[in-house]
mmCIF file of C-alpha atoms in Angstrom:
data_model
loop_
_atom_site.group_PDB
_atom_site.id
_atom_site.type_symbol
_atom_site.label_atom_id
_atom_site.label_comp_id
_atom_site.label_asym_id
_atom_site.label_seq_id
_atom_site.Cartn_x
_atom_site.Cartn_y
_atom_site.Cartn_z
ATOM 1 C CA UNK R 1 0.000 0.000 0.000
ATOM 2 C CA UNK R 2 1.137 3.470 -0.533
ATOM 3 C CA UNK R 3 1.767 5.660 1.926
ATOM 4 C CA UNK R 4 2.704 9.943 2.626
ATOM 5 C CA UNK R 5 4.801 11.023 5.213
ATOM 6 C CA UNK R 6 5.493 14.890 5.729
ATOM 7 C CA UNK R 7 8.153 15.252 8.096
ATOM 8 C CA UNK R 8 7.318 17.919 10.304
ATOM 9 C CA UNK R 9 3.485 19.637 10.970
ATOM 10 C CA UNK R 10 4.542 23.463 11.194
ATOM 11 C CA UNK R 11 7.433 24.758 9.598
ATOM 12 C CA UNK R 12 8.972 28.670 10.518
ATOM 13 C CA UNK R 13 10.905 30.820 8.141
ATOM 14 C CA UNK R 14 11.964 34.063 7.914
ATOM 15 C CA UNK R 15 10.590 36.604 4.427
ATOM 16 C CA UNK R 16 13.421 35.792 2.019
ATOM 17 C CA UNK R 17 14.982 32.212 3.843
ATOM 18 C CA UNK R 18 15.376 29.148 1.834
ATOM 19 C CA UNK R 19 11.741 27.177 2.383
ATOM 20 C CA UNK R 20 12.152 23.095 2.404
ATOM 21 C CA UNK R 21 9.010 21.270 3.484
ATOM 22 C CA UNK R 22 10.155 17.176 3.288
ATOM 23 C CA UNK R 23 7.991 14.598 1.988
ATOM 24 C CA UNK R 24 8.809 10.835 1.772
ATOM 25 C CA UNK R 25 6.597 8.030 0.405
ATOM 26 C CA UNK R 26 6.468 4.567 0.120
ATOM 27 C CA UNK R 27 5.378 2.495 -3.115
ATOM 28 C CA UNK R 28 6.230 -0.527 -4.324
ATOM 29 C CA UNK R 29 6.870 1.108 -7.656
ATOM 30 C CA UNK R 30 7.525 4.967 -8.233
ATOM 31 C CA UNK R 31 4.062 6.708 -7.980
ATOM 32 C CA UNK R 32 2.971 10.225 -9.477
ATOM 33 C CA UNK R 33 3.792 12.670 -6.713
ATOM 34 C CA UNK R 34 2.073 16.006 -6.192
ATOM 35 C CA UNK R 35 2.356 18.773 -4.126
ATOM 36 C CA UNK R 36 -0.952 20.689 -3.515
ATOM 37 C CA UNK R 37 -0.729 24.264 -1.609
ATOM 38 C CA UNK R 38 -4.280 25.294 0.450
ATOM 39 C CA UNK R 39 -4.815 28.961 1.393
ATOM 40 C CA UNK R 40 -7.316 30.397 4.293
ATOM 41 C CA UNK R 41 -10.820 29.433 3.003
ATOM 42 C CA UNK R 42 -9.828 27.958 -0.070
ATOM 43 C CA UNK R 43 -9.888 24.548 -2.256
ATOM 44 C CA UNK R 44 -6.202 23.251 -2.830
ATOM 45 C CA UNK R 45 -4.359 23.939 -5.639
ATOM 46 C CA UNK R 46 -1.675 21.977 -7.480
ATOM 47 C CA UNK R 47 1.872 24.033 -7.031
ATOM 48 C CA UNK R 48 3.458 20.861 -9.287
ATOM 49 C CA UNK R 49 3.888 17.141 -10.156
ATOM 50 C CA UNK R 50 5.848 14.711 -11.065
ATOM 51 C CA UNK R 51 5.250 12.125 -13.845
ATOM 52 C CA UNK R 52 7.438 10.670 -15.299
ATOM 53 C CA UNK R 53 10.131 13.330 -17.129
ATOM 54 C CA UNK R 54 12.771 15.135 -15.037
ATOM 55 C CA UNK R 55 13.311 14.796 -11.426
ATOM 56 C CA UNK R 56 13.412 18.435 -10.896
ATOM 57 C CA UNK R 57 10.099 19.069 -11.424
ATOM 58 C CA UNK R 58 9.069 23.702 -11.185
ATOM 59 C CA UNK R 59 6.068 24.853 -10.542
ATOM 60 C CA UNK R 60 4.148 28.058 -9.809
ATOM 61 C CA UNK R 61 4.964 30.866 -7.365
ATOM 62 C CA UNK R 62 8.882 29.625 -7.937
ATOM 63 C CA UNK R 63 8.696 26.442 -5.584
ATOM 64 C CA UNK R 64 10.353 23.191 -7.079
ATOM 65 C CA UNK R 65 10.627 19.576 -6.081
ATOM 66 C CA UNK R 66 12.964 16.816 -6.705
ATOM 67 C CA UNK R 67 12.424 13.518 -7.470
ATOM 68 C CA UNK R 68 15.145 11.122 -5.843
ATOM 69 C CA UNK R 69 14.057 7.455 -5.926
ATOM 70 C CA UNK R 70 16.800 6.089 -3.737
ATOM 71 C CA UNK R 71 15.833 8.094 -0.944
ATOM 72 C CA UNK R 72 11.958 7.898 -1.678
ATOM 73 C CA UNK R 73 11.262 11.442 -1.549
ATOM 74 C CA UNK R 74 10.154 14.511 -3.458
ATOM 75 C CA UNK R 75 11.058 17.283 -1.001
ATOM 76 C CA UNK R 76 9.704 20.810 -2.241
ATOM 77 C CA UNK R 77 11.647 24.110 -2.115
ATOM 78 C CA UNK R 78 11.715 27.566 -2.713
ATOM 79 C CA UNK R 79 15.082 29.965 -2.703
ATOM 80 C CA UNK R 80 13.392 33.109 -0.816
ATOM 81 C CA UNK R 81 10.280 32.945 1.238
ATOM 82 C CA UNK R 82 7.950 35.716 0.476
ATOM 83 C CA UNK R 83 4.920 36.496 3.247
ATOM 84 C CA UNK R 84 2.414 35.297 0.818
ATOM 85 C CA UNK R 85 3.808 31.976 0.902
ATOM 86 C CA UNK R 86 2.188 31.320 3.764
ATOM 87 C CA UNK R 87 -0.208 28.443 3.980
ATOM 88 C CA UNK R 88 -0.650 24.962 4.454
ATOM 89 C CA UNK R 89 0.901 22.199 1.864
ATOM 90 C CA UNK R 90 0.181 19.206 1.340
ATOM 91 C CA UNK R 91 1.967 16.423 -0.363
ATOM 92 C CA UNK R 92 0.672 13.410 -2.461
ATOM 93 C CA UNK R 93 0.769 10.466 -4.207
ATOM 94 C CA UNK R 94 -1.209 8.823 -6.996
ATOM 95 C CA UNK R 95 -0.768 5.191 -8.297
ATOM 96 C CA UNK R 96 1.140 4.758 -11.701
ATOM 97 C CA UNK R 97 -0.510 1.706 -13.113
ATOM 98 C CA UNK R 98 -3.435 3.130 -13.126
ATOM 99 C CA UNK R 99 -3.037 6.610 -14.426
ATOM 100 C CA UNK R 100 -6.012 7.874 -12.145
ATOM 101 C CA UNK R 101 -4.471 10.790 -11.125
ATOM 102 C CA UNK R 102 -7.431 11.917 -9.197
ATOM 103 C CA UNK R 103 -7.580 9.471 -6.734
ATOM 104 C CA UNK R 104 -4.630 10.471 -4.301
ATOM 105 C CA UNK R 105 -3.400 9.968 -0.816
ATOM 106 C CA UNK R 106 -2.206 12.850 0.981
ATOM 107 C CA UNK R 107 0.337 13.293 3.509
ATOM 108 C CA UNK R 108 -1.050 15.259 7.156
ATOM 109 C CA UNK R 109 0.810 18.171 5.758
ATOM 110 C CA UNK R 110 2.742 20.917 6.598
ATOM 111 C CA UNK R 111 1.895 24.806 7.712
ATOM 112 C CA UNK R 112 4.590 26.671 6.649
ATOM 113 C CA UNK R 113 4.583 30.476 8.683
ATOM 114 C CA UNK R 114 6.749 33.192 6.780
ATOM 115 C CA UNK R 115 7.826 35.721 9.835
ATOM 116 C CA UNK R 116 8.833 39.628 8.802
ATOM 117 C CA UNK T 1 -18.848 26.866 -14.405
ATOM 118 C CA UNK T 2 -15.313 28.326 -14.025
ATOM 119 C CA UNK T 3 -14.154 26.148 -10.982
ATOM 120 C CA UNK T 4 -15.350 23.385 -8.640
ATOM 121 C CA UNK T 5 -18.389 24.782 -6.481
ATOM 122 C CA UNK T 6 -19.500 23.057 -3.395
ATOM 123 C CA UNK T 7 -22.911 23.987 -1.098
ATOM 124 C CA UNK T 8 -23.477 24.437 1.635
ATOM 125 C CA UNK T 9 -20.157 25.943 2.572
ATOM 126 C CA UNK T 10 -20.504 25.438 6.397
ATOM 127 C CA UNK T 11 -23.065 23.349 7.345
ATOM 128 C CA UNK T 12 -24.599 22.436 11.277
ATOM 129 C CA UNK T 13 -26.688 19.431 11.765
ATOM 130 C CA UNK T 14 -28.240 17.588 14.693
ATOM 131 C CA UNK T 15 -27.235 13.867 15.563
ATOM 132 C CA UNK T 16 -28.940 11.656 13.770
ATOM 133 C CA UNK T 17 -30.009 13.795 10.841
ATOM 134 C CA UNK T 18 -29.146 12.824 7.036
ATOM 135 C CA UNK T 19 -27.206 15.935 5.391
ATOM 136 C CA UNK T 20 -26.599 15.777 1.455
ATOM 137 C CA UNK T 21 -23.418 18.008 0.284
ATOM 138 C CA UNK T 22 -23.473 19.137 -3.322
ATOM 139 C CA UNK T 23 -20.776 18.942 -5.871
ATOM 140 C CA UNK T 24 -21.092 20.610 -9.315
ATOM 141 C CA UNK T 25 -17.285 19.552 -11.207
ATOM 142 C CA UNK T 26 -15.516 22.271 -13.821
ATOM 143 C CA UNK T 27 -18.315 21.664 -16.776
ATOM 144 C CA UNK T 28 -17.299 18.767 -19.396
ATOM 145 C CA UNK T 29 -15.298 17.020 -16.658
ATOM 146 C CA UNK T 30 -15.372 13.506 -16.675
ATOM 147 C CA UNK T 31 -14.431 12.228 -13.285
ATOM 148 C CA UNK T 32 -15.622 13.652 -9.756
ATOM 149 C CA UNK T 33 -13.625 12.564 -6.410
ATOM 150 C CA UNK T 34 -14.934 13.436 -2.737
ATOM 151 C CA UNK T 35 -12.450 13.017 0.462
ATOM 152 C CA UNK T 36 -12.772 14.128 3.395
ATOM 153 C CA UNK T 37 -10.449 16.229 5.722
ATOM 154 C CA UNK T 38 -10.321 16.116 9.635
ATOM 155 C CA UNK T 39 -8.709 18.342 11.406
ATOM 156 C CA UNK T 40 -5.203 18.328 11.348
ATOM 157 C CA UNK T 41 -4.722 15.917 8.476
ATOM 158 C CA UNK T 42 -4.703 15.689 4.956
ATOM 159 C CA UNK T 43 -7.445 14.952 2.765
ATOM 160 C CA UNK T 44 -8.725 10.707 2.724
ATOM 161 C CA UNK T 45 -10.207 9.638 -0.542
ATOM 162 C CA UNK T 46 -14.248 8.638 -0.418
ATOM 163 C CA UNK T 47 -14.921 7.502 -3.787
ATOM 164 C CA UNK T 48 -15.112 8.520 -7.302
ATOM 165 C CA UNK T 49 -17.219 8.916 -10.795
ATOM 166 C CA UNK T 50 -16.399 8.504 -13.981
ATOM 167 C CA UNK T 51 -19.288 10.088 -15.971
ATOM 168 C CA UNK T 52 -22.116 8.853 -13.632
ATOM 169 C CA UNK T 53 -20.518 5.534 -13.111
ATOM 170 C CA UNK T 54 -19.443 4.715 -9.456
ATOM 171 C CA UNK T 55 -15.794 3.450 -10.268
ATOM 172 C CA UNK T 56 -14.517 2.949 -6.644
ATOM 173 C CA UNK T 57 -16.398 3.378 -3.361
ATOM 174 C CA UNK T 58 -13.398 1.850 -0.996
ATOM 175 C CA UNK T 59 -12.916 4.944 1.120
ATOM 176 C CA UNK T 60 -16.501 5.326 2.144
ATOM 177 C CA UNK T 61 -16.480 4.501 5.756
ATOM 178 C CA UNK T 62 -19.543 2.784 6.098
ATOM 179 C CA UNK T 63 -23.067 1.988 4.924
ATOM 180 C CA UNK T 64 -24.314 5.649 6.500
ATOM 181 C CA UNK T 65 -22.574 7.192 3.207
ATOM 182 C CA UNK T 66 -23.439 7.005 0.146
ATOM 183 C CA UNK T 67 -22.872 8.883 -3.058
ATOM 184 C CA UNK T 68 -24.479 9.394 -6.485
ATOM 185 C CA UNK T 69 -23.674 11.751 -9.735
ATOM 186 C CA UNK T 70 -26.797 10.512 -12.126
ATOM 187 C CA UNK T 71 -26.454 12.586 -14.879
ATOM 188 C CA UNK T 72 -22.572 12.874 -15.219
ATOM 189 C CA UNK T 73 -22.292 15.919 -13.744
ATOM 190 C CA UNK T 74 -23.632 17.312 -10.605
ATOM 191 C CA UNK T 75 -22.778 15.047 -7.449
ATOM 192 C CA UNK T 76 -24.073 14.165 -4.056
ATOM 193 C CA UNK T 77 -22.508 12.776 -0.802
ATOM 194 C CA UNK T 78 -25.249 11.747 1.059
ATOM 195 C CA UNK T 79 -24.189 10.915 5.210
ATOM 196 C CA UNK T 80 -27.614 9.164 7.022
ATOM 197 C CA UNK T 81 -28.011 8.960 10.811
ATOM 198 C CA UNK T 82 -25.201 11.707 11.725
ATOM 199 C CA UNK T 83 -22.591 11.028 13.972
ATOM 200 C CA UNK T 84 -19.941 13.504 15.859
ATOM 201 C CA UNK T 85 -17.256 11.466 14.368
ATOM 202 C CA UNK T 86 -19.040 12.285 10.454
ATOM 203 C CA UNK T 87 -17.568 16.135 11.404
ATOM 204 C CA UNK T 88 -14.891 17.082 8.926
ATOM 205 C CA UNK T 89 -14.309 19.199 5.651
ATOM 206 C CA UNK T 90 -15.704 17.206 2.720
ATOM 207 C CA UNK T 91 -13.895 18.321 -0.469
ATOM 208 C CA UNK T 92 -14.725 17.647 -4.518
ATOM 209 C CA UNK T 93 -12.396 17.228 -6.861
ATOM 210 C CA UNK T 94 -12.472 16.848 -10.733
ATOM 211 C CA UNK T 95 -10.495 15.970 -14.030
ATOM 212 C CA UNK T 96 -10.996 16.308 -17.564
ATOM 213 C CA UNK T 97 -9.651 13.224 -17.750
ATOM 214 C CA UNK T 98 -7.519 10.238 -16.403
ATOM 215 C CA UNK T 99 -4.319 11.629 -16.050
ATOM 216 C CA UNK T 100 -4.588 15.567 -15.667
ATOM 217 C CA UNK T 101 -4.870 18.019 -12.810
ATOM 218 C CA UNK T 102 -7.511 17.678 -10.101
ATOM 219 C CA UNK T 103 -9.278 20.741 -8.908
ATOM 220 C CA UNK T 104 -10.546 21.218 -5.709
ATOM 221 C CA UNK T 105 -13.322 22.945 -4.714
ATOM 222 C CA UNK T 106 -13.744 25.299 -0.851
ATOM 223 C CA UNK T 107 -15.103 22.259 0.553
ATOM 224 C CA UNK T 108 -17.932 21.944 2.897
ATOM 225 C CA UNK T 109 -17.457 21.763 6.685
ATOM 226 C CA UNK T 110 -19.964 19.699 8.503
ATOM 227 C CA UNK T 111 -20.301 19.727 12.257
ATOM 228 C CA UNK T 112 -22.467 17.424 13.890
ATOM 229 C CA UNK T 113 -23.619 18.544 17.197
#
Protein backbone atom coordinates (compact mmCIF):
# COMPACT_ATOMS: atom_id res chain seq x y z
CA UNK A 1 0.00 0.00 0.00
CA UNK A 2 1.14 3.47 -0.53
CA UNK A 3 1.77 5.66 1.93
CA UNK A 4 2.70 9.94 2.63
CA UNK A 5 4.80 11.02 5.21
CA UNK A 6 5.49 14.89 5.73
CA UNK A 7 8.15 15.25 8.10
CA UNK A 8 7.32 17.92 10.30
CA UNK A 9 3.49 19.64 10.97
CA UNK A 10 4.54 23.46 11.19
CA UNK A 11 7.43 24.76 9.60
CA UNK A 12 8.97 28.67 10.52
CA UNK A 13 10.91 30.82 8.14
CA UNK A 14 11.96 34.06 7.91
CA UNK A 15 10.59 36.60 4.43
CA UNK A 16 13.42 35.79 2.02
CA UNK A 17 14.98 32.21 3.84
CA UNK A 18 15.38 29.15 1.83
CA UNK A 19 11.74 27.18 2.38
CA UNK A 20 12.15 23.09 2.40
CA UNK A 21 9.01 21.27 3.48
CA UNK A 22 10.16 17.18 3.29
CA UNK A 23 7.99 14.60 1.99
CA UNK A 24 8.81 10.84 1.77
CA UNK A 25 6.60 8.03 0.40
CA UNK A 26 6.47 4.57 0.12
CA UNK A 27 5.38 2.50 -3.12
CA UNK A 28 6.23 -0.53 -4.32
CA UNK A 29 6.87 1.11 -7.66
CA UNK A 30 7.53 4.97 -8.23
CA UNK A 31 4.06 6.71 -7.98
CA UNK A 32 2.97 10.22 -9.48
CA UNK A 33 3.79 12.67 -6.71
CA UNK A 34 2.07 16.01 -6.19
CA UNK A 35 2.36 18.77 -4.13
CA UNK A 36 -0.95 20.69 -3.51
CA UNK A 37 -0.73 24.26 -1.61
CA UNK A 38 -4.28 25.29 0.45
CA UNK A 39 -4.82 28.96 1.39
CA UNK A 40 -7.32 30.40 4.29
CA UNK A 41 -10.82 29.43 3.00
CA UNK A 42 -9.83 27.96 -0.07
CA UNK A 43 -9.89 24.55 -2.26
CA UNK A 44 -6.20 23.25 -2.83
CA UNK A 45 -4.36 23.94 -5.64
CA UNK A 46 -1.68 21.98 -7.48
CA UNK A 47 1.87 24.03 -7.03
CA UNK A 48 3.46 20.86 -9.29
CA UNK A 49 3.89 17.14 -10.16
CA UNK A 50 5.85 14.71 -11.06
CA UNK A 51 5.25 12.13 -13.84
CA UNK A 52 7.44 10.67 -15.30
CA UNK A 53 10.13 13.33 -17.13
CA UNK A 54 12.77 15.14 -15.04
CA UNK A 55 13.31 14.80 -11.43
CA UNK A 56 13.41 18.43 -10.90
CA UNK A 57 10.10 19.07 -11.42
CA UNK A 58 9.07 23.70 -11.18
CA UNK A 59 6.07 24.85 -10.54
CA UNK A 60 4.15 28.06 -9.81
CA UNK A 61 4.96 30.87 -7.37
CA UNK A 62 8.88 29.62 -7.94
CA UNK A 63 8.70 26.44 -5.58
CA UNK A 64 10.35 23.19 -7.08
CA UNK A 65 10.63 19.58 -6.08
CA UNK A 66 12.96 16.82 -6.71
CA UNK A 67 12.42 13.52 -7.47
CA UNK A 68 15.15 11.12 -5.84
CA UNK A 69 14.06 7.46 -5.93
CA UNK A 70 16.80 6.09 -3.74
CA UNK A 71 15.83 8.09 -0.94
CA UNK A 72 11.96 7.90 -1.68
CA UNK A 73 11.26 11.44 -1.55
CA UNK A 74 10.15 14.51 -3.46
CA UNK A 75 11.06 17.28 -1.00
CA UNK A 76 9.70 20.81 -2.24
CA UNK A 77 11.65 24.11 -2.11
CA UNK A 78 11.72 27.57 -2.71
CA UNK A 79 15.08 29.96 -2.70
CA UNK A 80 13.39 33.11 -0.82
CA UNK A 81 10.28 32.95 1.24
CA UNK A 82 7.95 35.72 0.48
CA UNK A 83 4.92 36.50 3.25
CA UNK A 84 2.41 35.30 0.82
CA UNK A 85 3.81 31.98 0.90
CA UNK A 86 2.19 31.32 3.76
CA UNK A 87 -0.21 28.44 3.98
CA UNK A 88 -0.65 24.96 4.45
CA UNK A 89 0.90 22.20 1.86
CA UNK A 90 0.18 19.21 1.34
CA UNK A 91 1.97 16.42 -0.36
CA UNK A 92 0.67 13.41 -2.46
CA UNK A 93 0.77 10.47 -4.21
CA UNK A 94 -1.21 8.82 -7.00
CA UNK A 95 -0.77 5.19 -8.30
CA UNK A 96 1.14 4.76 -11.70
CA UNK A 97 -0.51 1.71 -13.11
CA UNK A 98 -3.43 3.13 -13.13
CA UNK A 99 -3.04 6.61 -14.43
CA UNK A 100 -6.01 7.87 -12.14
CA UNK A 101 -4.47 10.79 -11.13
CA UNK A 102 -7.43 11.92 -9.20
CA UNK A 103 -7.58 9.47 -6.73
CA UNK A 104 -4.63 10.47 -4.30
CA UNK A 105 -3.40 9.97 -0.82
CA UNK A 106 -2.21 12.85 0.98
CA UNK A 107 0.34 13.29 3.51
CA UNK A 108 -1.05 15.26 7.16
CA UNK A 109 0.81 18.17 5.76
CA UNK A 110 2.74 20.92 6.60
CA UNK A 111 1.89 24.81 7.71
CA UNK A 112 4.59 26.67 6.65
CA UNK A 113 4.58 30.48 8.68
CA UNK A 114 6.75 33.19 6.78
CA UNK A 115 7.83 35.72 9.84
CA UNK A 116 8.83 39.63 8.80
CA UNK B 1 -18.85 26.87 -14.41
CA UNK B 2 -15.31 28.33 -14.02
CA UNK B 3 -14.15 26.15 -10.98
CA UNK B 4 -15.35 23.38 -8.64
CA UNK B 5 -18.39 24.78 -6.48
CA UNK B 6 -19.50 23.06 -3.39
CA UNK B 7 -22.91 23.99 -1.10
CA UNK B 8 -23.48 24.44 1.63
CA UNK B 9 -20.16 25.94 2.57
CA UNK B 10 -20.50 25.44 6.40
CA UNK B 11 -23.06 23.35 7.35
CA UNK B 12 -24.60 22.44 11.28
CA UNK B 13 -26.69 19.43 11.77
CA UNK B 14 -28.24 17.59 14.69
CA UNK B 15 -27.23 13.87 15.56
CA UNK B 16 -28.94 11.66 13.77
CA UNK B 17 -30.01 13.79 10.84
CA UNK B 18 -29.15 12.82 7.04
CA UNK B 19 -27.21 15.93 5.39
CA UNK B 20 -26.60 15.78 1.45
CA UNK B 21 -23.42 18.01 0.28
CA UNK B 22 -23.47 19.14 -3.32
CA UNK B 23 -20.78 18.94 -5.87
CA UNK B 24 -21.09 20.61 -9.32
CA UNK B 25 -17.29 19.55 -11.21
CA UNK B 26 -15.52 22.27 -13.82
CA UNK B 27 -18.31 21.66 -16.78
CA UNK B 28 -17.30 18.77 -19.40
CA UNK B 29 -15.30 17.02 -16.66
CA UNK B 30 -15.37 13.51 -16.68
CA UNK B 31 -14.43 12.23 -13.28
CA UNK B 32 -15.62 13.65 -9.76
CA UNK B 33 -13.62 12.56 -6.41
CA UNK B 34 -14.93 13.44 -2.74
CA UNK B 35 -12.45 13.02 0.46
CA UNK B 36 -12.77 14.13 3.40
CA UNK B 37 -10.45 16.23 5.72
CA UNK B 38 -10.32 16.12 9.63
CA UNK B 39 -8.71 18.34 11.41
CA UNK B 40 -5.20 18.33 11.35
CA UNK B 41 -4.72 15.92 8.48
CA UNK B 42 -4.70 15.69 4.96
CA UNK B 43 -7.45 14.95 2.76
CA UNK B 44 -8.73 10.71 2.72
CA UNK B 45 -10.21 9.64 -0.54
CA UNK B 46 -14.25 8.64 -0.42
CA UNK B 47 -14.92 7.50 -3.79
CA UNK B 48 -15.11 8.52 -7.30
CA UNK B 49 -17.22 8.92 -10.79
CA UNK B 50 -16.40 8.50 -13.98
CA UNK B 51 -19.29 10.09 -15.97
CA UNK B 52 -22.12 8.85 -13.63
CA UNK B 53 -20.52 5.53 -13.11
CA UNK B 54 -19.44 4.71 -9.46
CA UNK B 55 -15.79 3.45 -10.27
CA UNK B 56 -14.52 2.95 -6.64
CA UNK B 57 -16.40 3.38 -3.36
CA UNK B 58 -13.40 1.85 -1.00
CA UNK B 59 -12.92 4.94 1.12
CA UNK B 60 -16.50 5.33 2.14
CA UNK B 61 -16.48 4.50 5.76
CA UNK B 62 -19.54 2.78 6.10
CA UNK B 63 -23.07 1.99 4.92
CA UNK B 64 -24.31 5.65 6.50
CA UNK B 65 -22.57 7.19 3.21
CA UNK B 66 -23.44 7.00 0.15
CA UNK B 67 -22.87 8.88 -3.06
CA UNK B 68 -24.48 9.39 -6.48
CA UNK B 69 -23.67 11.75 -9.74
CA UNK B 70 -26.80 10.51 -12.13
CA UNK B 71 -26.45 12.59 -14.88
CA UNK B 72 -22.57 12.87 -15.22
CA UNK B 73 -22.29 15.92 -13.74
CA UNK B 74 -23.63 17.31 -10.61
CA UNK B 75 -22.78 15.05 -7.45
CA UNK B 76 -24.07 14.16 -4.06
CA UNK B 77 -22.51 12.78 -0.80
CA UNK B 78 -25.25 11.75 1.06
CA UNK B 79 -24.19 10.91 5.21
CA UNK B 80 -27.61 9.16 7.02
CA UNK B 81 -28.01 8.96 10.81
CA UNK B 82 -25.20 11.71 11.72
CA UNK B 83 -22.59 11.03 13.97
CA UNK B 84 -19.94 13.50 15.86
CA UNK B 85 -17.26 11.47 14.37
CA UNK B 86 -19.04 12.29 10.45
CA UNK B 87 -17.57 16.13 11.40
CA UNK B 88 -14.89 17.08 8.93
CA UNK B 89 -14.31 19.20 5.65
CA UNK B 90 -15.70 17.21 2.72
CA UNK B 91 -13.89 18.32 -0.47
CA UNK B 92 -14.72 17.65 -4.52
CA UNK B 93 -12.40 17.23 -6.86
CA UNK B 94 -12.47 16.85 -10.73
CA UNK B 95 -10.49 15.97 -14.03
CA UNK B 96 -11.00 16.31 -17.56
CA UNK B 97 -9.65 13.22 -17.75
CA UNK B 98 -7.52 10.24 -16.40
CA UNK B 99 -4.32 11.63 -16.05
CA UNK B 100 -4.59 15.57 -15.67
CA UNK B 101 -4.87 18.02 -12.81
CA UNK B 102 -7.51 17.68 -10.10
CA UNK B 103 -9.28 20.74 -8.91
CA UNK B 104 -10.55 21.22 -5.71
CA UNK B 105 -13.32 22.94 -4.71
CA UNK B 106 -13.74 25.30 -0.85
CA UNK B 107 -15.10 22.26 0.55
CA UNK B 108 -17.93 21.94 2.90
CA UNK B 109 -17.46 21.76 6.68
CA UNK B 110 -19.96 19.70 8.50
CA UNK B 111 -20.30 19.73 12.26
CA UNK B 112 -22.47 17.42 13.89
CA UNK B 113 -23.62 18.54 17.20
Amino acid sequence: AQSVTQLGSHVSVSEGALVLLRCNYSSSVPPYLFWYVQYPNQGLQLLLKYTSAATLVKGINGFEAEFKKSETSFHLTKPSAHMSDAAEYFCAVSDRSSGNTGKLIFGQGTTLQVKP
Amino acid sequence: GAGVSQSPRYKVTKRGQDVALRCDPISGHVSLYWYRQALGQGPEFLTYFNYEAQQDKSGLPNDRFSAERPEGSISTLTIQRTEQRDSAMYRCASTSNMNTEAFFGQGTRLTVV
